[in-house]
C-alpha positions in Angstrom: -160.6 82.4 -57.0 -161.8 78.8 -57.6 -159.7 75.3 -56.8 -159.6 72.0 -58.3 -160.9 70.3 -55.4 -162.5 67.3 -56.7 -161.6 68.0 -60.6 -158.7 66.0 -61.1 -156.9 66.5 -64.5 -157.3 63.3 -67.1 -155.3 64.5 -69.9 -153.0 67.1 -71.3 -154.5 69.6 -73.8 -152.3 68.5 -76.9 -152.7 64.9 -76.1 -156.1 64.3 -77.1 -157.1 62.7 -79.9 -160.4 60.8 -82.2 -160.0 57.9 -79.7 -161.2 59.8 -76.9 -164.3 61.1 -78.6 -167.4 60.5 -76.5 -165.4 60.3 -73.4 -165.5 62.9 -70.6 -162.0 64.6 -69.8 -160.7 67.2 -67.4 -158.1 69.4 -68.9 -156.2 72.8 -67.2 -154.1 75.2 -68.8 -154.1 78.8 -69.9 -156.7 80.6 -72.4 -154.7 81.3 -75.5 -157.4 82.7 -77.5 -161.0 83.4 -77.1 -163.6 84.0 -79.7 -167.2 84.8 -79.0 -170.0 84.0 -81.6 -173.1 84.9 -79.8 -174.2 81.9 -77.9 -171.1 79.9 -78.7 -167.8 80.8 -77.4 -164.5 79.2 -78.6 -161.3 78.8 -76.4 -157.9 77.7 -77.5 -156.8 76.2 -74.2 -153.0 75.7 -74.0 -150.4 73.9 -71.6 -147.2 72.6 -72.3 -148.1 69.7 -74.4 -150.1 71.7 -76.9 -153.8 73.3 -77.5 -157.0 72.1 -77.8 -160.3 73.8 -78.5 -163.1 74.2 -75.8 -166.3 75.0 -76.9 -169.1 76.9 -74.6 -172.7 76.3 -75.9 -175.1 78.8 -74.1 -178.0 76.3 -75.0 -176.4 73.1 -73.7 -175.2 74.6 -70.2 -176.3 76.3 -67.4 -176.3 80.2 -67.3 -173.6 80.6 -64.7 -171.0 78.4 -66.3 -171.5 80.3 -69.8 -171.5 83.8 -67.9 -168.1 82.6 -66.5 -167.0 81.7 -70.0 -167.9 85.2 -71.4 -165.5 86.8 -68.5 -162.4 84.6 -69.7 -159.3 86.6 -71.0 -155.9 85.8 -72.3 -153.9 83.9 -70.0 -156.5 83.2 -67.6 -155.9 79.8 -65.9 -158.7 77.6 -65.9 -160.0 74.0 -65.5 -162.6 72.4 -67.6 -164.6 69.4 -67.5 -166.5 68.3 -71.1 -166.9 65.7 -73.6 -164.7 65.1 -76.6 -166.6 65.4 -80.2 -165.1 65.2 -83.5 -165.3 68.4 -85.3 -167.2 68.7 -88.8 -165.0 68.2 -91.9 -165.1 71.6 -92.7 -164.1 73.1 -89.2 -161.3 70.8 -88.6 -157.8 72.7 -88.4 -155.0 71.0 -89.8 -152.6 73.3 -88.2 -153.3 71.7 -84.7 -152.3 68.4 -83.4 -156.1 68.5 -81.9 -157.5 70.0 -84.8 -159.9 67.4 -85.5 -161.6 67.1 -82.1 -162.9 69.4 -79.5 -164.2 69.7 -75.9 -167.8 70.3 -75.4 -167.7 72.0 -71.7 -169.9 71.0 -69.1 -167.9 72.6 -66.1 -165.5 75.7 -66.1 -163.4 77.0 -63.1 -161.4 79.9 -63.2 -158.5 79.0 -61.1 -156.8 82.6 -61.6 -156.9 85.7 -63.6 -154.5 87.6 -65.5 -153.4 91.1 -66.5 -153.0 91.6 -70.0 -149.5 90.5 -71.1 -146.7 92.8 -72.6 -146.8 90.7 -75.9 -148.6 88.0 -77.4 -147.8 84.3 -75.9 -147.2 83.1 -79.4 -144.5 81.9 -81.6 -142.6 84.3 -84.2 -143.1 87.4 -82.3 -141.3 90.6 -82.8 -140.5 92.1 -79.4 -137.4 93.7 -78.1 -135.4 91.0 -76.1 -135.3 93.1 -73.3 -139.1 92.9 -72.8 -138.6 89.0 -73.2 -136.3 88.8 -70.7 -137.7 91.1 -68.2 -141.1 89.3 -68.7 -139.2 85.7 -68.8 -142.1 83.7 -67.1 -144.3 84.8 -70.0 -141.8 84.3 -72.8 -141.1 81.0 -71.6 -145.0 80.1 -72.1 -144.3 80.6 -75.8 -144.8 77.2 -77.5 -141.6 77.5 -79.4 -139.7 78.5 -76.1 -141.2 75.4 -74.3 -140.1 73.1 -77.1 -136.6 74.4 -76.8 -136.6 73.7 -73.0 -138.0 70.4 -73.6 -135.5 69.6 -76.3 -132.8 70.3 -73.9 -134.3 68.0 -71.4 -134.5 65.2 -73.8 -130.8 65.9 -74.8 -129.6 65.8 -71.4 -131.5 62.4 -70.5 -130.3 60.7 -73.9 -126.7 61.6 -72.6 -127.2 60.3 -69.3 -128.5 56.9 -70.7 -125.7 56.8 -73.3 -122.8 57.3 -70.7 -124.5 55.1 -68.0 -124.8 52.3 -70.5 -121.0 52.6 -71.6 -120.0 52.3 -68.0 -119.3 56.0 -66.8 -120.2 57.3 -63.6 -121.7 61.0 -63.0 -119.7 62.4 -60.3 -120.1 66.0 -59.0 -117.1 68.2 -59.0 -116.9 71.4 -56.3 -118.4 74.8 -57.3 -116.2 76.3 -54.7 -112.7 76.2 -56.2 -109.1 77.6 -56.0 -108.4 80.4 -58.5 -106.4 79.7 -61.2 -106.4 82.6 -63.8 -104.8 80.9 -66.5 -107.8 81.3 -69.1 -110.6 83.5 -69.0 -111.5 85.6 -65.7 -112.6 83.9 -62.7 -115.9 84.7 -60.7 -114.6 85.0 -57.2 -116.7 84.4 -54.0 -115.4 85.7 -50.4 -115.1 83.4 -47.6 -116.9 84.8 -44.7 -115.1 82.3 -42.4 -111.6 82.7 -44.0 -111.5 86.8 -44.1 -109.7 88.0 -46.9 -109.6 84.9 -48.9 -111.6 83.7 -51.9 -113.0 80.9 -53.9 -113.7 80.7 -57.7 -116.5 79.4 -59.3 -115.2 76.9 -61.9 -114.5 77.8 -65.3 -114.2 73.9 -66.0 -113.8 71.1 -63.8 -110.8 69.8 -65.5 -108.2 69.3 -62.5 -111.2 67.5 -60.7 -112.1 65.2 -63.3 -108.3 64.3 -64.1 -107.8 63.6 -60.1 -110.6 61.4 -60.6 -108.7 59.5 -63.1 -105.9 59.4 -60.5 -108.3 58.1 -58.2 -109.2 55.0 -60.3 -112.7 55.8 -61.7 -111.4 55.3 -65.2 -114.8 56.8 -67.0 -116.5 59.9 -65.7 -119.0 62.6 -67.0 -120.9 65.3 -65.6 -123.5 67.8 -66.9 -122.2 70.7 -65.2 -122.7 74.5 -64.8 -119.4 76.5 -65.3 -118.7 80.2 -65.1 -116.5 82.6 -67.0 -116.4 86.1 -66.6 -115.7 87.1 -69.9 -117.4 89.4 -73.0 -120.9 88.2 -74.0 -122.4 87.5 -77.3 -124.8 85.3 -79.0 -123.3 81.9 -78.1 -121.7 83.0 -74.6 -123.1 83.2 -71.5 -121.2 84.0 -67.9 -122.7 80.8 -66.8 -123.0 77.9 -69.0 -123.6 74.1 -69.1 -121.2 71.6 -70.5 -121.1 68.0 -70.7 -117.9 66.9 -69.2 -116.0 63.4 -70.0 -112.8 61.9 -69.2 -111.6 58.3 -69.6 -108.4 56.2 -68.8 -106.5 53.9 -70.6 -107.8 55.1 -73.9 -106.2 56.4 -77.4 -107.3 59.5 -78.9 -109.1 57.3 -81.8 -111.3 55.4 -78.7 -112.6 58.8 -77.7 -113.5 60.1 -80.9 -115.4 57.1 -82.0 -117.1 57.0 -78.3 -118.3 60.5 -79.2 -119.6 60.0 -82.4 -121.6 57.1 -81.2 -123.1 59.8 -78.5 -123.8 62.4 -81.1 -125.4 59.8 -83.5 -127.8 58.6 -80.6 -128.4 62.2 -79.5 -129.7 63.4 -82.6 -131.8 60.4 -83.4 -133.4 60.0 -80.1 -133.8 63.9 -79.6 -134.7 65.3 -82.9 -135.1 62.0 -85.1 -131.9 63.0 -87.5 -129.7 60.3 -88.6 -126.1 61.2 -88.5 -123.7 59.2 -90.7 -120.6 58.3 -89.0 -117.5 58.2 -89.0 -117.0 61.9 -89.1 -114.5 63.7 -91.5 -111.3 64.4 -90.0 -108.8 67.5 -90.8 -105.8 68.3 -89.2 -105.7 72.3 -87.9 -103.1 73.4 -90.5 -105.3 72.2 -93.4 -108.4 74.0 -91.8 -106.5 77.3 -91.4 -105.1 77.0 -95.0 -108.3 75.9 -97.0 -110.8 77.5 -94.9 -109.2 80.1 -92.7 -110.8 78.8 -89.9 -110.4 76.0 -87.1 -113.9 75.5 -87.0 -114.8 75.6 -90.9 -118.3 75.6 -92.0 -118.5 72.6 -94.7 -122.0 73.0 -95.6 -120.7 74.9 -98.7 -117.4 74.9 -100.8 -115.4 77.9 -101.5 -111.8 77.2 -100.2 -109.1 79.6 -99.9 -106.6 79.1 -102.9 -102.8 80.4 -102.7 -102.2 82.8 -105.7 -98.6 84.0 -104.5 -96.6 82.3 -107.3 -98.8 83.9 -110.2 -98.6 87.6 -108.9 -95.0 87.6 -107.3 -92.0 89.7 -109.1 -94.3 92.3 -110.8 -94.3 96.1 -110.6 -97.3 95.9 -108.1 -95.4 96.6 -104.8 -98.3 95.6 -102.5 -98.0 91.9 -103.8 -94.3 92.1 -104.0 -93.8 93.3 -100.4 -96.1 91.1 -98.6 -94.3 88.3 -100.4 -90.8 89.1 -99.8 -91.6 89.4 -96.0 -92.9 86.1 -95.8 -96.6 86.7 -96.3 -98.9 85.5 -99.0 -101.5 86.4 -101.4 -104.9 84.2 -101.2 -108.3 84.3 -102.8 -111.7 83.0 -102.9 -113.7 82.5 -105.5 -117.5 83.5 -105.6 -119.4 81.8 -108.5 -121.4 84.3 -110.7 -120.6 87.5 -108.6 -118.5 89.3 -111.1 -121.3 91.8 -111.4 -120.7 92.8 -107.8 -121.9 96.5 -107.1 -118.9 98.9 -106.7 -120.6 100.0 -103.5 -120.6 96.5 -102.1 -116.8 96.1 -102.7 -116.2 99.0 -100.8 -118.3 97.6 -97.9 -116.0 94.4 -98.1 -112.9 96.3 -98.0 -114.5 97.5 -94.5 -115.1 94.1 -93.6 -111.9 92.4 -94.0 -110.2 95.4 -91.9 -112.1 94.3 -89.1 -110.0 91.2 -89.1 -106.6 92.8 -89.5 -106.2 92.9 -93.4 -104.8 96.2 -94.6 -107.5 96.1 -97.6 -108.9 94.0 -100.1 -108.4 93.2 -103.9 -110.6 91.5 -106.4 -110.6 90.2 -110.0 -113.9 90.2 -112.1 -114.1 87.8 -115.0 -116.7 89.7 -116.5 -118.4 89.5 -120.0 -116.5 92.7 -121.0 -113.4 91.4 -119.9 -111.3 91.4 -116.6 -111.5 94.2 -114.2 -109.5 94.5 -111.4 -107.6 97.1 -109.4 -104.2 95.8 -110.0 -104.8 94.6 -113.8 -102.5 97.1 -115.3 -99.6 95.3 -113.7 -100.2 91.9 -114.9 -100.5 90.4 -118.3 -103.8 88.7 -119.9 -101.9 85.4 -119.5 -101.2 85.9 -115.8 -105.0 86.6 -115.3 -105.6 83.5 -117.5 -103.2 81.3 -115.5 -105.1 82.4 -112.2 -108.0 81.6 -113.9 -107.1 78.2 -114.5 -105.8 77.5 -110.9 -108.8 78.8 -109.0 -111.6 77.3 -111.6 -112.5 81.1 -112.2 -114.7 81.4 -115.3 -116.7 84.0 -117.0 -119.0 85.6 -114.5 -117.0 84.7 -111.5 -115.4 86.9 -108.9 -112.2 86.6 -107.0 -111.8 88.3 -103.7 -107.8 88.8 -102.9 -106.2 89.7 -99.7 -102.4 90.0 -99.3 -100.7 90.0 -95.7 -99.1 87.6 -93.1 -100.5 83.9 -93.1 -102.7 84.4 -90.0 -104.1 87.7 -91.2 -105.0 86.3 -94.6 -106.4 83.2 -93.5 -108.4 84.7 -90.9 -109.9 87.9 -92.9 -110.4 85.5 -96.2 -112.2 82.6 -93.7 -114.8 85.3 -92.4 -115.2 86.7 -95.7 -115.9 83.2 -97.0 -118.6 82.9 -94.5 -120.1 86.2 -95.5 -120.3 85.4 -99.2 -121.8 81.9 -98.1 -124.6 83.7 -96.5 -125.2 86.4 -99.2 -125.1 84.2 -101.9 -127.5 81.5 -100.4 -125.0 78.5 -100.4 -125.7 77.3 -97.0 -128.2 75.0 -96.6 -130.0 75.6 -93.1 -130.9 72.1 -92.6 -127.7 70.4 -93.4 -125.3 68.9 -90.9 -121.7 69.0 -91.4 -120.0 67.4 -88.4 -116.0 67.4 -88.5 -113.0 66.9 -86.2 -110.3 69.3 -86.2 -107.1 67.6 -84.7 -103.6 68.2 -84.1 -103.8 71.6 -82.9 -100.8 73.8 -81.9 -99.9 73.2 -78.4 -99.3 77.1 -77.7 -100.2 80.4 -79.4 -98.3 83.6 -78.7 -99.9 86.6 -76.9 -98.6 89.9 -78.1 -100.5 91.5 -74.9 -98.3 89.4 -72.4 -95.5 88.6 -74.7 -95.3 84.9 -74.1 -96.6 81.5 -75.3 -99.9 80.4 -73.9 -101.6 77.0 -74.0 -104.2 77.1 -76.9 -106.3 74.7 -75.2 -105.1 74.4 -71.5 -101.9 73.6 -69.7 -102.8 69.9 -69.0 -103.1 69.1 -73.1 -100.6 66.2 -74.1 -97.9 67.3 -76.6 -97.4 64.8 -79.6 -94.4 62.6 -78.5 -92.4 63.6 -81.5 -92.7 67.2 -80.6 -91.7 67.1 -76.9 -88.1 67.6 -77.3 -89.2 71.2 -78.7 -91.1 72.4 -75.8 -88.5 74.7 -74.5 -86.5 75.6 -77.6 -89.2 76.1 -80.1 -92.8 76.0 -78.5 -94.7 77.4 -81.7 -93.6 74.0 -83.7 -95.1 72.0 -81.0 -98.4 69.8 -81.9 -101.1 69.1 -79.2 -103.2 65.6 -79.2 -106.0 67.9 -79.2 -109.2 67.9 -81.1 -112.4 69.7 -81.6 -115.8 68.5 -83.0 -117.4 71.3 -85.2 -120.6 71.3 -86.8 -121.9 73.8 -89.2 -118.8 76.0 -88.5 -119.5 75.9 -84.8 -117.2 74.1 -82.0 -119.4 72.4 -80.1 -116.8 70.3 -78.1 -113.0 69.8 -77.7 -110.6 68.1 -75.5 -107.4 66.3 -75.8 -105.1 63.5 -74.4 -103.9 64.8 -70.9 -100.4 64.8 -69.5 -100.0 62.1 -67.1 -96.3 62.3 -66.3 -95.3 64.8 -63.4 -92.0 65.7 -65.0 -93.7 66.3 -68.6 -95.9 68.7 -66.8 -93.6 70.6 -64.7 -91.9 71.2 -68.2 -94.9 72.2 -69.8 -95.4 74.8 -67.0 -91.9 75.9 -67.8 -92.6 76.5 -71.2 -95.6 78.5 -70.2 -93.0 80.8 -68.1 -94.4 79.4 -64.8 -91.7 78.9 -62.2 -92.1 75.9 -60.2 -93.1 78.0 -56.9 -96.1 79.8 -59.3 -96.9 76.3 -60.9 -97.0 74.6 -57.2 -98.9 77.6 -56.1 -101.5 77.0 -58.6 -101.6 73.4 -59.3 -99.8 71.9 -56.3 -102.7 69.5 -55.3 -102.6 68.2 -58.8 -99.0 68.0 -59.0 -98.7 66.1 -55.7 -101.4 63.6 -57.1 -99.6 63.1 -60.1 -96.6 61.5 -57.9 -98.9 58.3 -56.9 -99.4 56.8 -60.1 -101.6 58.3 -62.5 -103.1 56.4 -65.7 -103.1 57.7 -69.3 -106.2 59.5 -69.7 -108.2 61.9 -72.0 -111.4 63.4 -72.6 -113.6 66.6 -73.8 -116.2 68.6 -73.1 -119.5 69.8 -75.0 -121.3 73.2 -74.5 -124.5 72.0 -74.0 -126.2 75.2 -74.4 -124.6 75.8 -77.8 -125.4 72.2 -78.9 -129.2 72.8 -78.1 -129.2 76.0 -79.7 -128.1 74.5 -83.3 -130.6 71.3 -82.9 -133.4 73.8 -82.1 -132.3 75.8 -85.2 -132.0 78.8 -82.8 -129.9 82.2 -83.3 -128.7 82.7 -79.7 -128.0 80.3 -76.7 -130.5 82.6 -74.7 -133.5 80.7 -76.3 -132.5 77.6 -74.9 -131.6 78.7 -71.4 -134.7 78.9 -69.0 -133.2 82.2 -67.3 -130.1 83.4 -69.3 -128.3 86.8 -68.8 -128.4 89.8 -71.5 -125.2 91.0 -73.0 -124.4 93.0 -70.1 -124.4 89.9 -68.1 -127.3 91.0 -65.9 -130.7 89.3 -65.1 -133.3 91.8 -65.9 -135.9 89.7 -64.5 -134.6 89.4 -60.8 -132.3 92.5 -61.2 -129.0 90.5 -60.6 -126.3 91.4 -60.0 -127.5 94.1 -57.3 -126.0 95.9 -54.4 -125.8 94.4 -51.2 -126.2 96.0 -47.6 -123.0 97.0 -45.5 -123.8 94.4 -43.1 -123.3 91.7 -45.6 -119.9 93.2 -46.6 -118.5 93.8 -43.4 -119.4 90.1 -42.5 -117.2 89.2 -45.8 -114.6 91.7 -44.8 -115.0 93.7 -48.1 -115.2 97.3 -48.7 -116.4 98.5 -52.0 -114.4 101.3 -53.5 -116.7 101.8 -56.7 -118.7 104.9 -56.5 -122.4 104.4 -55.4 -125.1 105.5 -57.8 -127.0 108.8 -56.6 -130.5 108.3 -55.2 -132.7 109.4 -57.7 -134.6 111.4 -55.6 -131.4 113.4 -54.3 -131.0 116.9 -55.1 -128.6 117.3 -57.7 -127.3 120.5 -56.1 -126.6 119.3 -52.7 
């Protein structure tokens, strides 16, 4: 193979413009496309900046150079010396940033050849994600993937600049920590020098960033890798990146205002979008009651509406039993969908059952009159009152769920999103930011039969609710807040507990004895004895935020080397087995059955 000795690159492919016409340039990159027109060969050359067309003219170059050009194939790595010239008007390519110029080659060096790739290195390919992840180094060559990774770089740069300008310090916290399995499962790391003992990879730097406030640093941030051993989906990975922030001597309003400023600058400088501030605020109870979600998508209307008072006291046992037991009957209105096919209604019944609802009812205000599975139990006057209360008119559809409040809100909230997508109500270019505030301090775990922290056990309860921590935990609201964008939680945090006695009381409310609390969080509780300032903060999911900014459907498209849905890296084949020597050094014995050697005789 040839080298670039004596041939120093002068320009990136996508940066050359008409101002360079007549100049000699040297460019390097990958052959994206080659077109042979007899004595003329055209090559689209690609690097991370974009494309440029290179022309090989047999009549204007020596035979050896043109012969090399004839040998070029897709993904060959080459260096080109040549002169920039303007394209004729009829050959200008408006789809390329460099479409009004081309480079006439005078020297070609083939730096490396390439096998035929398993898929085209271009945008919009229809290729199984397994193949893309296996050949990730090729997938990352595609322009749309390179744009995503470069956007991620810009996002991180703007974040660092913003917090530096506002007096924050970027401080690294440990990757090898103590296991405190109060939330998701920890990834454990065995210690060779401390046999039988384990570190945990951090799910969050939460404790350390609070201790940094005890230490007096006042304003901390970090773009940090975190780890959670949990089930995966499109917006989750076992290792992920978050922007972590903590501040002292501030109020909740100070934090929300500071973060709105960061988001405004981030979107403006990263993707050129102006985000209006301040953001809308909505308390958790309102979000759940009106939208059935603590991360409502406000890009379209369609609120949940309570119609219990209109349907109670009838002969329809389903509604009566629910209301008498303390439940409720709520609905959503889908404009212009009274003609919904019956088959689709049957599908929606199954849909809400996924979220715990026992069934789904409906009212169709059609041209032929009212259609409903419970029509015979109610008068026309009742249906008219429901129409007036919900704003339903002829042609509209009401979808109705009756159950416990949480089941109704959750099922209808998900159904609302389904209808929003199905009816084309969601503007994909809209950006609707929202702060959801005043979260419950606790949520009940049916599995563990105890109260668990909805966020984490260091969240401060509202002052007026402290008296209920032990007597009525379900009543307690927290000084907690989430930032929501288009129905996705992109960040969340809280004011923290900074009083040791209150922290011990919260641990007690979670069912932790003083001994258990000290075993898990002793070093933090000890630190709180030495003058802890009022503090609070939050963390943003960087992967999720960039995914939305890049208009991708999966965070795997904005992470250079992600894991698949089985938490595997199919490119490097991790995780993998390790040899017995390594296990002995770590004092570990593996009890999981080993896979049989594929060459082993099955009859042995």
